[in-house]
PDB file of C-alpha atoms and ligand atoms in Angstrom:
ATOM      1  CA  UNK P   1     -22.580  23.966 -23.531  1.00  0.00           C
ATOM      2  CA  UNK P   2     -18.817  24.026 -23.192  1.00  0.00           C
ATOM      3  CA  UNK P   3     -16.694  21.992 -25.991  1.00  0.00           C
ATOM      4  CA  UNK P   4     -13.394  20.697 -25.682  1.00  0.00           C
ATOM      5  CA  UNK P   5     -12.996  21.695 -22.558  1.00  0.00           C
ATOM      6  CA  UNK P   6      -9.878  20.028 -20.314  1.00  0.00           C
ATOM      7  CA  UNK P   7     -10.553  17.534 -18.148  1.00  0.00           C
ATOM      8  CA  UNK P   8      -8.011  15.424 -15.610  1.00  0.00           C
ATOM      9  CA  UNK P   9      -8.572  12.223 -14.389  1.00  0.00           C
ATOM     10  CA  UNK P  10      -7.012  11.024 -11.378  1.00  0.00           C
ATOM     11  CA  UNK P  11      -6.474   7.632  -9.648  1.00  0.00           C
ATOM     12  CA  UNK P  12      -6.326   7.067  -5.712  1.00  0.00           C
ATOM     13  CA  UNK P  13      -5.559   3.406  -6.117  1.00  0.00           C
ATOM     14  CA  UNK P  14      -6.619   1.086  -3.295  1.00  0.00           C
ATOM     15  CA  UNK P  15      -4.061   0.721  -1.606  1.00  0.00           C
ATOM     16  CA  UNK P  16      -3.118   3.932  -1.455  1.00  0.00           C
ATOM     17  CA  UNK P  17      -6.976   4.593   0.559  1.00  0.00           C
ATOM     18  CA  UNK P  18      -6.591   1.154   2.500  1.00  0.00           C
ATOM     19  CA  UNK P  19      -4.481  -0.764   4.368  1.00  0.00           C
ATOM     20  CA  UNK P  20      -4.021  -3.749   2.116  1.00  0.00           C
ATOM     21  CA  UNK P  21      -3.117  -6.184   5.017  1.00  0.00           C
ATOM     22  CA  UNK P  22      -6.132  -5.624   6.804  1.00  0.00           C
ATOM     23  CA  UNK P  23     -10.271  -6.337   5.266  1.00  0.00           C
ATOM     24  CA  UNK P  24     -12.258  -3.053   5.393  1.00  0.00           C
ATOM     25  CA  UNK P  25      -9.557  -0.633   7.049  1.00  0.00           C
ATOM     26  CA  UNK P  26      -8.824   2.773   5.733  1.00  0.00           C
ATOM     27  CA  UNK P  27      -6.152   4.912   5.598  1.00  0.00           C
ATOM     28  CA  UNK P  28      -7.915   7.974   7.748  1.00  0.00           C
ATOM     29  CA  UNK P  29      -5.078  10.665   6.808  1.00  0.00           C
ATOM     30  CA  UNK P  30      -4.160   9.579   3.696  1.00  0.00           C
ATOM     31  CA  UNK P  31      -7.458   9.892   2.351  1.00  0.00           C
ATOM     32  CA  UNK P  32      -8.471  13.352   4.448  1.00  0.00           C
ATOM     33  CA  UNK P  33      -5.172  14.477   2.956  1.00  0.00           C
ATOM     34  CA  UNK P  34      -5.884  13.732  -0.783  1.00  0.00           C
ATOM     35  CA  UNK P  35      -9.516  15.280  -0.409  1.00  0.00           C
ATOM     36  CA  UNK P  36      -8.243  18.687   1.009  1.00  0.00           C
ATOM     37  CA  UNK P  37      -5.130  18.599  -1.770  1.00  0.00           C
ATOM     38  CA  UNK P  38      -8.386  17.080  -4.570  1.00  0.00           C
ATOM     39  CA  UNK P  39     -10.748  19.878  -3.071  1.00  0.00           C
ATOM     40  CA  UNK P  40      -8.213  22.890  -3.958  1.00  0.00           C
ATOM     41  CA  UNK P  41      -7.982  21.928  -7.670  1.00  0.00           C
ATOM     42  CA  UNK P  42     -10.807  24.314  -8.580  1.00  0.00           C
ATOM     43  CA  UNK P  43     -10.938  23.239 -12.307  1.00  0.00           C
ATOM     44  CA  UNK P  44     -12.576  20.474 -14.171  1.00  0.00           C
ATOM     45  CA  UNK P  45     -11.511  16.677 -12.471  1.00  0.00           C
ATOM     46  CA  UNK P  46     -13.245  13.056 -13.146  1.00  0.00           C
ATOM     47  CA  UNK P  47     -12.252  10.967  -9.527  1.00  0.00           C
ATOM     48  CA  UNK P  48     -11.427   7.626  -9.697  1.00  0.00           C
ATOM     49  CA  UNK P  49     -10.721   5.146  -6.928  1.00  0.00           C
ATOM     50  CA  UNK P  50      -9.611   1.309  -6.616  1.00  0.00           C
ATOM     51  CA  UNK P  51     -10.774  -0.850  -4.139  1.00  0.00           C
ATOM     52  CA  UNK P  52      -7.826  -2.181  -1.889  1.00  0.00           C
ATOM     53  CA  UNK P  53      -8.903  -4.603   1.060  1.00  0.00           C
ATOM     54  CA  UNK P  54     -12.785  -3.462   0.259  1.00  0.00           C
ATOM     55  CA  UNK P  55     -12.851  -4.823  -3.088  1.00  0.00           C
ATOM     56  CA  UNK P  56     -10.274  -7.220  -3.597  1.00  0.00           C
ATOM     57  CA  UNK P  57     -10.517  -9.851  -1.005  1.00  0.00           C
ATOM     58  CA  UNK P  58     -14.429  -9.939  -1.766  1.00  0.00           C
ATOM     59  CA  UNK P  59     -13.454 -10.335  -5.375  1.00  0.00           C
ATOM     60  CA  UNK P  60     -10.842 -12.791  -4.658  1.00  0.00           C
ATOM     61  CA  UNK P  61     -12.911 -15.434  -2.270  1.00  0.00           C
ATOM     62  CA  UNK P  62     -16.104 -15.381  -4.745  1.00  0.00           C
ATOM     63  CA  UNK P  63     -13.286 -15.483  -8.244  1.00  0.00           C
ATOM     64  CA  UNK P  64     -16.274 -12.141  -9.192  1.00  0.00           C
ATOM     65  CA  UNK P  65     -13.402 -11.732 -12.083  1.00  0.00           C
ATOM     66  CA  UNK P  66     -13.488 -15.268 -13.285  1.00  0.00           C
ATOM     67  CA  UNK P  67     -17.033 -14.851 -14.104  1.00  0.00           C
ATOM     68  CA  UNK P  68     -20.353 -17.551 -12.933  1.00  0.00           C
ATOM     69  CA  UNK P  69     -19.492 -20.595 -11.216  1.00  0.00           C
ATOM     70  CA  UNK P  70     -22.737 -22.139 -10.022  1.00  0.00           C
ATOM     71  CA  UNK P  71     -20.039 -24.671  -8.181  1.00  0.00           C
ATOM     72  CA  UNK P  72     -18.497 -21.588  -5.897  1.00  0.00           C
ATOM     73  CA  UNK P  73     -20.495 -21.451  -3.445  1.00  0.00           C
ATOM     74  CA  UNK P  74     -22.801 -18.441  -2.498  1.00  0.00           C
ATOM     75  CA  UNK P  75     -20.800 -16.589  -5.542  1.00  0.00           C
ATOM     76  CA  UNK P  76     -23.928 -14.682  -6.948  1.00  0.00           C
ATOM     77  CA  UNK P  77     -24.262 -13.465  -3.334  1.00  0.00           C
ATOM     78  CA  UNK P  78     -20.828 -12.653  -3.370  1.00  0.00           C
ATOM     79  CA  UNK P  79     -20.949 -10.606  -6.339  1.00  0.00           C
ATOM     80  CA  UNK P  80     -23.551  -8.458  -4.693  1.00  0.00           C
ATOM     81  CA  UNK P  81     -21.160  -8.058  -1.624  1.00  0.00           C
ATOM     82  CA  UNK P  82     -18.364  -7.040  -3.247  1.00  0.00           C
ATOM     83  CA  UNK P  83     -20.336  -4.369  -5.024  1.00  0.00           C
ATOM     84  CA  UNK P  84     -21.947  -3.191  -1.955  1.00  0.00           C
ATOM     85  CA  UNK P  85     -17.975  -2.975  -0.363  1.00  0.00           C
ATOM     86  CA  UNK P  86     -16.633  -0.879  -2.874  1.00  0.00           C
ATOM     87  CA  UNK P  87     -20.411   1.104  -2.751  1.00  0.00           C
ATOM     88  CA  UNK P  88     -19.406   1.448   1.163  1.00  0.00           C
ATOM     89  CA  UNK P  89     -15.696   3.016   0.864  1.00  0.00           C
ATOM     90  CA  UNK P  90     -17.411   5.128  -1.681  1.00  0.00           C
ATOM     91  CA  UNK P  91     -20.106   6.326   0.202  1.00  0.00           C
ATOM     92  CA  UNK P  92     -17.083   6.965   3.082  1.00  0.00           C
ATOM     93  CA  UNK P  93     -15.202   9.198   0.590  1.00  0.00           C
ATOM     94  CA  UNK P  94     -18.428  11.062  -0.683  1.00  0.00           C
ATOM     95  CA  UNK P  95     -19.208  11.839   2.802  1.00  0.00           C
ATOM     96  CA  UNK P  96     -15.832  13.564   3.367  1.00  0.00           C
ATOM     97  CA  UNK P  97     -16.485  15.619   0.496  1.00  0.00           C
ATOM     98  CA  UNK P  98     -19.922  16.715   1.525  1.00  0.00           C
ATOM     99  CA  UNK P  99     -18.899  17.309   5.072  1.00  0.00           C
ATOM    100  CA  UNK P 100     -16.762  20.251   3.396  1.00  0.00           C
ATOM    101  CA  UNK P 101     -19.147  21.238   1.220  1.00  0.00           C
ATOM    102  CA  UNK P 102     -17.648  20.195  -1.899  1.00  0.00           C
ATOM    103  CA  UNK P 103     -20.309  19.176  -4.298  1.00  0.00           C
ATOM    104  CA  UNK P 104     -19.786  15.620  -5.347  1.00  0.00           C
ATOM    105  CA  UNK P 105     -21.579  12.697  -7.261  1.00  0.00           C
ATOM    106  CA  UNK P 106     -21.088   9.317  -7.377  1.00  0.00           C
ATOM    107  CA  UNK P 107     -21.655   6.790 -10.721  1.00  0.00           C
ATOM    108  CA  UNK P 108     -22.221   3.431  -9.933  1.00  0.00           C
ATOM    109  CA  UNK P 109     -19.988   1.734 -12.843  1.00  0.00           C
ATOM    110  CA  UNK P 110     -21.629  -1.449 -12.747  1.00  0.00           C
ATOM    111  CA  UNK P 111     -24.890   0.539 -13.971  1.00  0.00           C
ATOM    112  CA  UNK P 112     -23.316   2.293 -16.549  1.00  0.00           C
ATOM    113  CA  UNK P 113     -20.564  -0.012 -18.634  1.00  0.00           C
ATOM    114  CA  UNK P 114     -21.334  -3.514 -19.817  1.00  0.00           C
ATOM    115  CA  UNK P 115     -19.598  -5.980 -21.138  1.00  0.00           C
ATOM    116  CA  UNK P 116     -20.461  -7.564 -24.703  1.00  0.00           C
ATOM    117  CA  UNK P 117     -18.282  -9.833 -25.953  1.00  0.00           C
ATOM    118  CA  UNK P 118     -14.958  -8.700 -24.317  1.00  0.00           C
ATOM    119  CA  UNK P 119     -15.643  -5.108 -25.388  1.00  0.00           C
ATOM    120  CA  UNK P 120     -17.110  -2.816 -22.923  1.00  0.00           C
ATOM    121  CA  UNK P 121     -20.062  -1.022 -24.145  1.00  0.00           C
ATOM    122  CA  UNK P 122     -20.857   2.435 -22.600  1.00  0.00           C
ATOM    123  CA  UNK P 123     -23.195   4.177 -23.301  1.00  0.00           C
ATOM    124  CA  UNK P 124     -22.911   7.744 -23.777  1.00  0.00           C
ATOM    125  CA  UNK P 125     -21.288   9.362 -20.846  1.00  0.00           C
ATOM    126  CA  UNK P 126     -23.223  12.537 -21.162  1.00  0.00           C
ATOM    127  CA  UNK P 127     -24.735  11.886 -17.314  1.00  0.00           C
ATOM    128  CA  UNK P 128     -20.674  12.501 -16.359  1.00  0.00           C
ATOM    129  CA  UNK P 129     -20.276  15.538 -18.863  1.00  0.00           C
ATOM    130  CA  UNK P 130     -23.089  17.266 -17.022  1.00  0.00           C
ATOM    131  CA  UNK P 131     -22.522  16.893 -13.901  1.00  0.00           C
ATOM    132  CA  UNK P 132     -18.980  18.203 -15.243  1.00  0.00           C
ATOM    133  CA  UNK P 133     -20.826  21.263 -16.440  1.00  0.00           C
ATOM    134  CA  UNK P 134     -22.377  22.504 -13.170  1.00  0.00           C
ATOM    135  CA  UNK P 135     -19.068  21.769 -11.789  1.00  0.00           C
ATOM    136  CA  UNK P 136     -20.250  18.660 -10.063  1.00  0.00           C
ATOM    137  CA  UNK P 137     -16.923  16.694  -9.078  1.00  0.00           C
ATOM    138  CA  UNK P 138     -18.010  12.878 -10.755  1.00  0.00           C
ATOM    139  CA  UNK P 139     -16.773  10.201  -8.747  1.00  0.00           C
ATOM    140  CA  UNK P 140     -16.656   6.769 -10.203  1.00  0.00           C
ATOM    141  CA  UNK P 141     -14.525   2.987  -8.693  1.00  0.00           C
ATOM    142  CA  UNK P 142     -13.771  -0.375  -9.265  1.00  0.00           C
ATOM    143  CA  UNK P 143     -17.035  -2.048  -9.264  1.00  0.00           C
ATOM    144  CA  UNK P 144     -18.479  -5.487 -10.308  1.00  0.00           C
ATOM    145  CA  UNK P 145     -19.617  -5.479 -14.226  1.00  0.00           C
ATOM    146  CA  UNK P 146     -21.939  -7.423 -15.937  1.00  0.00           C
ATOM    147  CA  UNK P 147     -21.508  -9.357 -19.335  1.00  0.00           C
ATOM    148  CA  UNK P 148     -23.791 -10.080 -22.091  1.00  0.00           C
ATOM    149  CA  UNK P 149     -23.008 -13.407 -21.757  1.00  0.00           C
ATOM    150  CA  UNK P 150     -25.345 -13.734 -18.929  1.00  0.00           C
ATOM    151  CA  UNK P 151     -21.977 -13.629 -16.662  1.00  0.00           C
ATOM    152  CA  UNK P 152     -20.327 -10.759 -14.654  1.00  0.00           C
ATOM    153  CA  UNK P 153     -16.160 -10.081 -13.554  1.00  0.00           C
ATOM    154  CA  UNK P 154     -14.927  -6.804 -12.427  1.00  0.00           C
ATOM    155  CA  UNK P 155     -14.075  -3.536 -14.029  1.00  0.00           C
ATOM    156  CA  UNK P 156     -11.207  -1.998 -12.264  1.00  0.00           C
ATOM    157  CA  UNK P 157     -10.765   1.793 -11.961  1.00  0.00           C
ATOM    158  CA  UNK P 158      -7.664   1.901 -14.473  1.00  0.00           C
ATOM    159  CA  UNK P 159      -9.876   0.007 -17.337  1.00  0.00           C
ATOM    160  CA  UNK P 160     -13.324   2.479 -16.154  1.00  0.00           C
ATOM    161  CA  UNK P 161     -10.550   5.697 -17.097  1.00  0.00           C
ATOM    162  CA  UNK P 162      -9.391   4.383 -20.286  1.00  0.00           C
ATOM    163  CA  UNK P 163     -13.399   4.102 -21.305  1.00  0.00           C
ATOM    164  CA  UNK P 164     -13.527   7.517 -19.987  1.00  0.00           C
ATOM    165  CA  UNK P 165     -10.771   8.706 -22.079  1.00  0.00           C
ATOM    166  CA  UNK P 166     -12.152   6.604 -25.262  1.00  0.00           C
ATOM    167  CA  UNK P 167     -15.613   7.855 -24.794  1.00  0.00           C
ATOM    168  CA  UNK P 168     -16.200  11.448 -23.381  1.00  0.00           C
ATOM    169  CA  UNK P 169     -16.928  13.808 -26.514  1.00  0.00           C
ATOM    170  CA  UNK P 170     -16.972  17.380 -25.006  1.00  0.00           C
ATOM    171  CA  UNK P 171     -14.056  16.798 -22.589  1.00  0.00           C
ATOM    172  CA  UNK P 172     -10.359  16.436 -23.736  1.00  0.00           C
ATOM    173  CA  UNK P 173      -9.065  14.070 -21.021  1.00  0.00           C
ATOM    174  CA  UNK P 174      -5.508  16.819 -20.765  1.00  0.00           C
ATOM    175  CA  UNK P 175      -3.880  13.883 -18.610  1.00  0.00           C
ATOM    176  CA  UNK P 176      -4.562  10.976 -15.861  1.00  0.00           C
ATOM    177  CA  UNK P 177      -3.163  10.828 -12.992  1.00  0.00           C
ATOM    178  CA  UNK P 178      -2.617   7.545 -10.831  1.00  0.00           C
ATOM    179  CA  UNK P 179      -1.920   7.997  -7.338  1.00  0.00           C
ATOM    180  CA  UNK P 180      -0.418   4.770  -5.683  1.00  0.00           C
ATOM    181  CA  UNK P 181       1.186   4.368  -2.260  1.00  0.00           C
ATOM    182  CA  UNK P 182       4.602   3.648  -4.082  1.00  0.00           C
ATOM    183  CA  UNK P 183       6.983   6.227  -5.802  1.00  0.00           C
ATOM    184  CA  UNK P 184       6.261   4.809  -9.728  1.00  0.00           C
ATOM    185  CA  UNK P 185       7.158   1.603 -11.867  1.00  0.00           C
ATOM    186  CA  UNK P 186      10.557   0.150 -10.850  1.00  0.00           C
ATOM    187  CA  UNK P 187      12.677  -2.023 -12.532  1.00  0.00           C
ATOM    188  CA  UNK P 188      15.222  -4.162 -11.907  1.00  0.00           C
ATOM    189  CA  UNK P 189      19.219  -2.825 -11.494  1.00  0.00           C
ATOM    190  CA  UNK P 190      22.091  -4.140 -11.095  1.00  0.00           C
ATOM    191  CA  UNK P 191      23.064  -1.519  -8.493  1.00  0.00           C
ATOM    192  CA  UNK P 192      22.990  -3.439  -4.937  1.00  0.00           C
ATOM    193  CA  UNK P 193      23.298  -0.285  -3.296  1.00  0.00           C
ATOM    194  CA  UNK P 194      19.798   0.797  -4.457  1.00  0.00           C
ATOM    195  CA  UNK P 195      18.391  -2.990  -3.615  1.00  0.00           C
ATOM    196  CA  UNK P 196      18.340  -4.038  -7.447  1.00  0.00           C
ATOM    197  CA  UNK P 197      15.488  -1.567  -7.789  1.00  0.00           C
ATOM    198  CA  UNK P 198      15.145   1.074 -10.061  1.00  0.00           C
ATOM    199  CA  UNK P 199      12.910   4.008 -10.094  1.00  0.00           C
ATOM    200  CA  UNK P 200      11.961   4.894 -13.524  1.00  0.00           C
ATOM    201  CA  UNK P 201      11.304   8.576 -13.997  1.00  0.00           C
ATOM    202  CA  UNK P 202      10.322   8.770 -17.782  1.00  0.00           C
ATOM    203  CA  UNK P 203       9.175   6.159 -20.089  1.00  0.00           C
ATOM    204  CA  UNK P 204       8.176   6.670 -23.713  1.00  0.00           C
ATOM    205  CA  UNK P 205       5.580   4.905 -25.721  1.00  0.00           C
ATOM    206  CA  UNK P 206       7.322   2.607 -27.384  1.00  0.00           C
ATOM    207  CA  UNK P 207       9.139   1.338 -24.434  1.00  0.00           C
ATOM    208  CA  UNK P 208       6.676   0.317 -22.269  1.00  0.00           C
ATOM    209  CA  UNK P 209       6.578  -2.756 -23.137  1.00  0.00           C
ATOM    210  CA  UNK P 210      10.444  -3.807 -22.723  1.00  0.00           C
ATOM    211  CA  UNK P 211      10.859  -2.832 -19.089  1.00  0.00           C
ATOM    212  CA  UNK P 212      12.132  -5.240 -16.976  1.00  0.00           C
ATOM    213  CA  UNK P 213       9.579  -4.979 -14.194  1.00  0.00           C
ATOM    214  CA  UNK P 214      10.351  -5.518 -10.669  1.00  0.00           C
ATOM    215  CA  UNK P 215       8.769  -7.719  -8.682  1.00  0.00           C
ATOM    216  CA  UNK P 216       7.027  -6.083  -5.636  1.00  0.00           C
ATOM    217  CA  UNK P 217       4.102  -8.702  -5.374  1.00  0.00           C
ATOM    218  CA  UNK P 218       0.438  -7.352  -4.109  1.00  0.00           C
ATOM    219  CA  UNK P 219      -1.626 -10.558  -3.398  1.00  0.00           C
ATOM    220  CA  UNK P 220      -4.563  -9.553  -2.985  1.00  0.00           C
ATOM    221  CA  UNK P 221      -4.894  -7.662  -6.308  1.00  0.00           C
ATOM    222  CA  UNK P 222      -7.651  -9.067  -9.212  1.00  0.00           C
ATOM    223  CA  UNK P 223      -7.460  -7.153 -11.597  1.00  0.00           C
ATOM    224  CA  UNK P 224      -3.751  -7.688 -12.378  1.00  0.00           C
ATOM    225  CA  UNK P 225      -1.200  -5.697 -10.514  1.00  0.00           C
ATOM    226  CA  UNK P 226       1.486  -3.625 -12.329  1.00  0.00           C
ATOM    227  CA  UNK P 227       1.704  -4.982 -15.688  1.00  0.00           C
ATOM    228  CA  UNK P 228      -2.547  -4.597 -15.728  1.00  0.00           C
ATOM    229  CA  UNK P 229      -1.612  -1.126 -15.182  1.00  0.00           C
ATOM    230  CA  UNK P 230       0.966  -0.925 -17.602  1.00  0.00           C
ATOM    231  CA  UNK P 231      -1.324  -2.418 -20.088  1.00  0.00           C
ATOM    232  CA  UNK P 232      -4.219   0.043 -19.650  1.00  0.00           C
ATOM    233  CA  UNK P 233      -1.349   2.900 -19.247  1.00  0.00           C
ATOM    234  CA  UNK P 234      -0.225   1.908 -22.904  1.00  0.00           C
ATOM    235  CA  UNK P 235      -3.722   2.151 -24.046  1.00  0.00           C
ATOM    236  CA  UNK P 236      -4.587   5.517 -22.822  1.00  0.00           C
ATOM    237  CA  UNK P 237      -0.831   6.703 -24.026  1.00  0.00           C
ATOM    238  CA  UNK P 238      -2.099   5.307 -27.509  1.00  0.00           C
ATOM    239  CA  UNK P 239      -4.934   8.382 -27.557  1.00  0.00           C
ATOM    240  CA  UNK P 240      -2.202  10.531 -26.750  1.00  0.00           C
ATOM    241  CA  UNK P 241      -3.289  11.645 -23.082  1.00  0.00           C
ATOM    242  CA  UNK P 242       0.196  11.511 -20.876  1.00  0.00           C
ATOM    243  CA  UNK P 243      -0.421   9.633 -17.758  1.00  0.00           C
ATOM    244  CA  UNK P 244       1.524  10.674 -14.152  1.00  0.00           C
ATOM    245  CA  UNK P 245       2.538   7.968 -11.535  1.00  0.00           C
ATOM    246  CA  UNK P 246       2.333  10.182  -8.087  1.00  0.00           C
ATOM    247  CA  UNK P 247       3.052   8.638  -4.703  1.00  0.00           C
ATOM    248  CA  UNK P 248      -0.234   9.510  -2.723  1.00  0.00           C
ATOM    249  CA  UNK P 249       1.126   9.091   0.501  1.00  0.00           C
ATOM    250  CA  UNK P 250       3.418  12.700  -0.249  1.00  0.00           C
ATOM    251  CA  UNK P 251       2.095  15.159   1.448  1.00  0.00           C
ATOM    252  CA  UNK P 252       1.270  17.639  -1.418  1.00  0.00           C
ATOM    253  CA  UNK P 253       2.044  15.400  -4.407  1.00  0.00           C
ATOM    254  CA  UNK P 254      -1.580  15.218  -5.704  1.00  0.00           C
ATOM    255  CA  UNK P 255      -2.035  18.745  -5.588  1.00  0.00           C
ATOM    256  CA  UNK P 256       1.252  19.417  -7.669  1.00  0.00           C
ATOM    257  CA  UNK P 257       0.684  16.795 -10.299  1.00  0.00           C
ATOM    258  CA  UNK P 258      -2.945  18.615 -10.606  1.00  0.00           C
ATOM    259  CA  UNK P 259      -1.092  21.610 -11.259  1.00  0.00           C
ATOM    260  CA  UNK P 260       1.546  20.697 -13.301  1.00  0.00           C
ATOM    261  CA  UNK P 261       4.187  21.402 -10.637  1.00  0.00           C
ATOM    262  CA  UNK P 262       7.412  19.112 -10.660  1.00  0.00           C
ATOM    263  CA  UNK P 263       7.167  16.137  -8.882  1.00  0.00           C
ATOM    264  CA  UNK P 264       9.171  13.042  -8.483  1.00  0.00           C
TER     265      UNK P 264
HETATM  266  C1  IPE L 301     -10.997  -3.113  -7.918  1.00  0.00           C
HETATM  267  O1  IPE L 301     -10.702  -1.896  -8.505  1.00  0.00           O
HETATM  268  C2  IPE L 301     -12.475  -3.251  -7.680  1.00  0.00           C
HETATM  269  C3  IPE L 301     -12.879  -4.521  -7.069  1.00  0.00           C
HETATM  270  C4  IPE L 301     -12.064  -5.464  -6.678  1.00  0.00           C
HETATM  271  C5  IPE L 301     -14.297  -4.728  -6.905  1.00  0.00           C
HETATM  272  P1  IPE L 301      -9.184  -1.499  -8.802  1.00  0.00           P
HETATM  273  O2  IPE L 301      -8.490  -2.643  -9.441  1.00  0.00           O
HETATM  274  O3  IPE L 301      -9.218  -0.213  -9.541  1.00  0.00           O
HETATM  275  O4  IPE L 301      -8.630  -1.279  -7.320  1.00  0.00           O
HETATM  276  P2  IPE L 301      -7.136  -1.049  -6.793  1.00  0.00           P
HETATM  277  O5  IPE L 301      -6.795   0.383  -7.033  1.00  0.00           O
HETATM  278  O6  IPE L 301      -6.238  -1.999  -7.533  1.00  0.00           O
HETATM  279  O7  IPE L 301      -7.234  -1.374  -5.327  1.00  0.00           O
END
């Protein structure tokens, strides 16, 4: 059985696979371009991917993430929608991967985390170490989760890593990688010749949380936009795994942050 072996985990967010302004549309090249760039990493990778306008405008009309509501409408019926979404654009991205002959497997998250009490209990992940083993490329998403409570909200694909990175025992996450359709985090300048906008190309630990955010508004997002990410980014930091903010939309960004090649 192989021990400490190195595992990456990367991110294609949602909006980097969809076109946020538009319910159930996908980004054809985009995502045929991060598969070929995914499918030439021949070495240990978890996938991850967010739900854009599959899971978030689902999640959004039936508030999935505010938990039951017997006076929303419909909202248990929602809840099985939205799931069955993110199911679809998962299915979609499985398919490309089989149509090359890539060996793939999807885990349903809502079937494997739960939520007691505001923690999320997992239990072991030795299903996703296995299929690891026999080089099996695990792909997991954003899905709905259930709650002890007898309620349910949703577990986005940032929080489902940072369980990953708590919980695997024979993998060493080596780093995560989020793809997004942006260049990174910005912040605000004072430069008006770069817009008041600041790409930030570093950022330590301990100042993660002092940065002066920029606003770039995404309103369809549930599960809490940049400073979510931030949040879950200090988290995983805090186990010492470095995370990578890639733009997705480069043509052969993904495959040099998989690498270790310089990107920007
Ligand atoms: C959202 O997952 C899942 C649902 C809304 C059901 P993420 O939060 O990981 O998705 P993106 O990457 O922001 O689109």
């Amino acid at each position: 059985l192989r021990k400490n072996y190195e595992v990456i985990i990367l991110k294609l967010g949602g909006s980097l696979l969809t076109d946020k302004n538009k319910a159930f549309s996908i980004r054809e090249n985009v995502i045929e371009n991060s598969i070929n760039q995914i499918i030439n990493y021949k070495k240990p990778l978890i996938l991850i991917h967010g739900g854009g306008s599959f899971g978030h405008p689902l999640a959004k009309k039936y508030e999935i993430s505010k938990g039951l509501n017997t006076s929303i409408e419909n909202q248990v019926l929602g809840l099985s929608v939205t799931h069955e979404a993110m199911n679809k654009l998962n299915s979609l991205l499985i398919n490309k991967f089989l149509e090359k002959k890539i060996p793939v497997i999807p885990f349903q998250p809502s079937s494997i985390f739960f939520k007691n009490y505001e923690k999320i209990s997992t239990p072991p992940i030795g299903i996703i170490e296995t299929a690891l083993d026999i080089e099996l490329l695990p792909i997991l998403y954003g899905d709905i989760i259930f709650d002890a409570k007898g309620s349910f909200s949703i577990i986005s694909g940032d929080k489902i890593i940072f369980e990953l990175c708590k919980n695997l025992q024979r993998y060493k996450v080596s780093k995560v990688i989020f793809a997004i359709e942006k260049d990174g985090i910005f912040i605000r300048s004072n430069n008006k010749e770069e817009g008041n906008l600041k790409l930030v190309s570093e950022i330590s630990y301990n100042e993660l949380d002092n940065l002066k955010l920029a606003n770039l508004g995404s309103k369809i997002d549930v599960t809490g936009g940049i400073r979510g990410k931030i949040d879950i980014i200090k988290r995983i930091c805090k186990k010492n795994i470095p995370v990578q903010i890639i733009n997705g939309m480069k043509e052969d960004f993904i495959m040099k942050a998989l690498k270790s090649k310089d990107v920007i």
